[in-house]
Amino acid sequence: MDTPLSASLLGEQLEARREQLRRTLPIGRVVGPADVASLALHIMANGALTGATYDIDGGQQLVAPETAARLPVRPDPSPTGADGPGATVVSHPHPQESSCPSC
């Protein structure tokens, strides 16, 4: 989650981590405090909820190594695309690992 605390912990590696998350998370962006606030409002407004577990991780659990190869290719989240307009990005976190069958 992109917060002042995570920024201070990552230091100089912050921008690299943000870019990694943008490219690997199925939602194509970094999760932030507004995402948590939105869920809190939903929980407070919905009187029918009696208990649940919510993972506000941008789909990170979906891109675990064992499931990443099955994810579809999505458009590049940047406005101009990494390699120009319309560039695509494969949504998985380990393109450099040779053990991945899709790499």
Short mmCIF file of C-alpha atoms in Angstrom, two decimals:
data_model
loop_
_atom_site.label_atom_id
_atom_site.label_comp_id
_atom_site.label_asym_id
_atom_site.label_seq_id
_atom_site.Cartn_x
_atom_site.Cartn_y
_atom_site.Cartn_z
CA MET A 1 0.00 0.00 0.00
CA ASP A 2 1.29 3.41 -0.94
CA THR A 3 1.50 5.35 2.33
CA PRO A 4 4.01 7.71 3.95
CA LEU A 5 5.20 4.79 6.11
CA SER A 6 5.86 2.52 3.14
CA ALA A 7 7.58 5.42 1.37
CA SER A 8 9.91 5.96 4.33
CA LEU A 9 10.68 2.24 4.59
CA LEU A 10 11.47 1.88 0.88
CA GLY A 11 13.49 5.09 0.63
CA GLU A 12 15.31 5.29 -2.71
CA GLN A 13 13.62 2.09 -3.89
CA LEU A 14 10.13 3.63 -3.68
CA GLU A 15 9.67 4.53 -7.35
CA ALA A 16 11.02 1.18 -8.54
CA ARG A 17 8.59 -0.64 -6.25
CA ARG A 18 5.67 1.50 -7.40
CA GLU A 19 6.51 0.73 -11.03
CA GLN A 20 6.81 -2.98 -10.27
CA LEU A 21 3.38 -2.95 -8.64
CA ARG A 22 1.82 -1.03 -11.53
CA ARG A 23 3.12 -3.60 -13.97
CA THR A 24 2.34 -6.74 -11.96
CA LEU A 25 -0.90 -6.05 -10.11
CA PRO A 26 -4.04 -6.97 -12.07
CA ILE A 27 -5.56 -3.56 -11.26
CA GLY A 28 -2.56 -1.84 -12.87
CA ARG A 29 -1.97 0.64 -10.06
CA VAL A 30 -0.69 0.87 -6.50
CA VAL A 31 -3.22 0.37 -3.71
CA GLY A 32 -3.62 3.44 -1.51
CA PRO A 33 -5.41 4.70 1.59
CA ALA A 34 -8.46 5.71 -0.47
CA ASP A 35 -9.00 2.04 -1.33
CA VAL A 36 -9.19 1.15 2.36
CA ALA A 37 -11.45 4.13 3.07
CA SER A 38 -13.80 3.07 0.29
CA LEU A 39 -14.16 -0.39 1.80
CA ALA A 40 -14.71 1.09 5.27
CA LEU A 41 -17.58 3.21 3.92
CA HIS A 42 -19.08 0.18 2.18
CA ILE A 43 -18.94 -1.87 5.37
CA MET A 44 -20.54 0.91 7.42
CA ALA A 45 -23.30 1.51 4.86
CA ASN A 46 -24.25 -2.13 4.32
CA GLY A 47 -26.24 -3.36 7.31
CA ALA A 48 -26.49 -6.86 5.86
CA LEU A 49 -22.79 -7.58 6.32
CA THR A 50 -22.18 -9.67 9.41
CA GLY A 51 -18.61 -10.76 8.87
CA ALA A 52 -16.13 -11.13 6.07
CA THR A 53 -12.47 -10.92 5.21
CA TYR A 54 -11.42 -8.47 2.54
CA ASP A 55 -8.02 -8.45 0.89
CA ILE A 56 -7.20 -4.97 -0.37
CA ASP A 57 -4.10 -6.02 -2.27
CA GLY A 58 -4.85 -5.03 -5.86
CA GLY A 59 -5.01 -8.69 -6.83
CA GLN A 60 -1.52 -9.50 -5.58
CA GLN A 61 -2.67 -12.93 -4.40
CA LEU A 62 -3.70 -13.66 -7.98
CA VAL A 63 -0.20 -13.08 -9.30
CA ALA A 64 1.53 -15.60 -7.09
CA PRO A 65 4.04 -17.63 -9.16
CA GLU A 66 1.71 -20.62 -9.41
CA THR A 67 -1.14 -18.55 -10.89
CA ALA A 68 0.67 -15.76 -12.73
CA ALA A 69 1.18 -17.68 -15.95
CA ARG A 70 -2.59 -18.01 -16.37
CA LEU A 71 -3.32 -14.28 -16.18
CA PRO A 72 -4.27 -12.40 -19.34
CA VAL A 73 -2.18 -9.69 -20.89
CA ARG A 74 -3.51 -6.23 -20.00
CA PRO A 75 -2.89 -2.80 -21.50
CA ASP A 76 0.04 -0.84 -20.12
CA PRO A 77 -1.31 1.38 -17.29
CA SER A 78 0.80 4.39 -18.21
CA PRO A 79 -0.88 7.05 -20.39
CA THR A 80 1.65 6.73 -23.21
CA GLY A 81 2.60 3.09 -22.70
CA ALA A 82 6.06 1.85 -21.79
CA ASP A 83 6.86 1.19 -25.43
CA GLY A 84 4.45 3.72 -26.90
CA PRO A 85 0.66 3.92 -27.03
CA GLY A 86 -1.08 0.57 -26.88
CA ALA A 87 1.84 -1.35 -25.38
CA THR A 88 0.87 -4.44 -23.41
CA VAL A 89 2.21 -5.90 -20.21
CA VAL A 90 1.99 -9.49 -19.02
CA SER A 91 0.66 -9.46 -15.49
CA HIS A 92 3.09 -11.49 -13.46
CA PRO A 93 5.87 -10.55 -11.06
CA HIS A 94 8.77 -12.73 -12.12
CA PRO A 95 9.58 -12.38 -15.83
CA GLN A 96 13.28 -12.92 -15.19
CA GLU A 97 12.88 -16.29 -13.44
CA SER A 98 13.61 -19.15 -15.81
CA SER A 99 11.52 -21.61 -13.78
CA CYS A 100 8.32 -19.91 -14.94
CA PRO A 101 6.82 -21.91 -17.84
CA SER A 102 5.56 -18.76 -19.55
CA CYS A 103 8.87 -16.83 -19.43
#
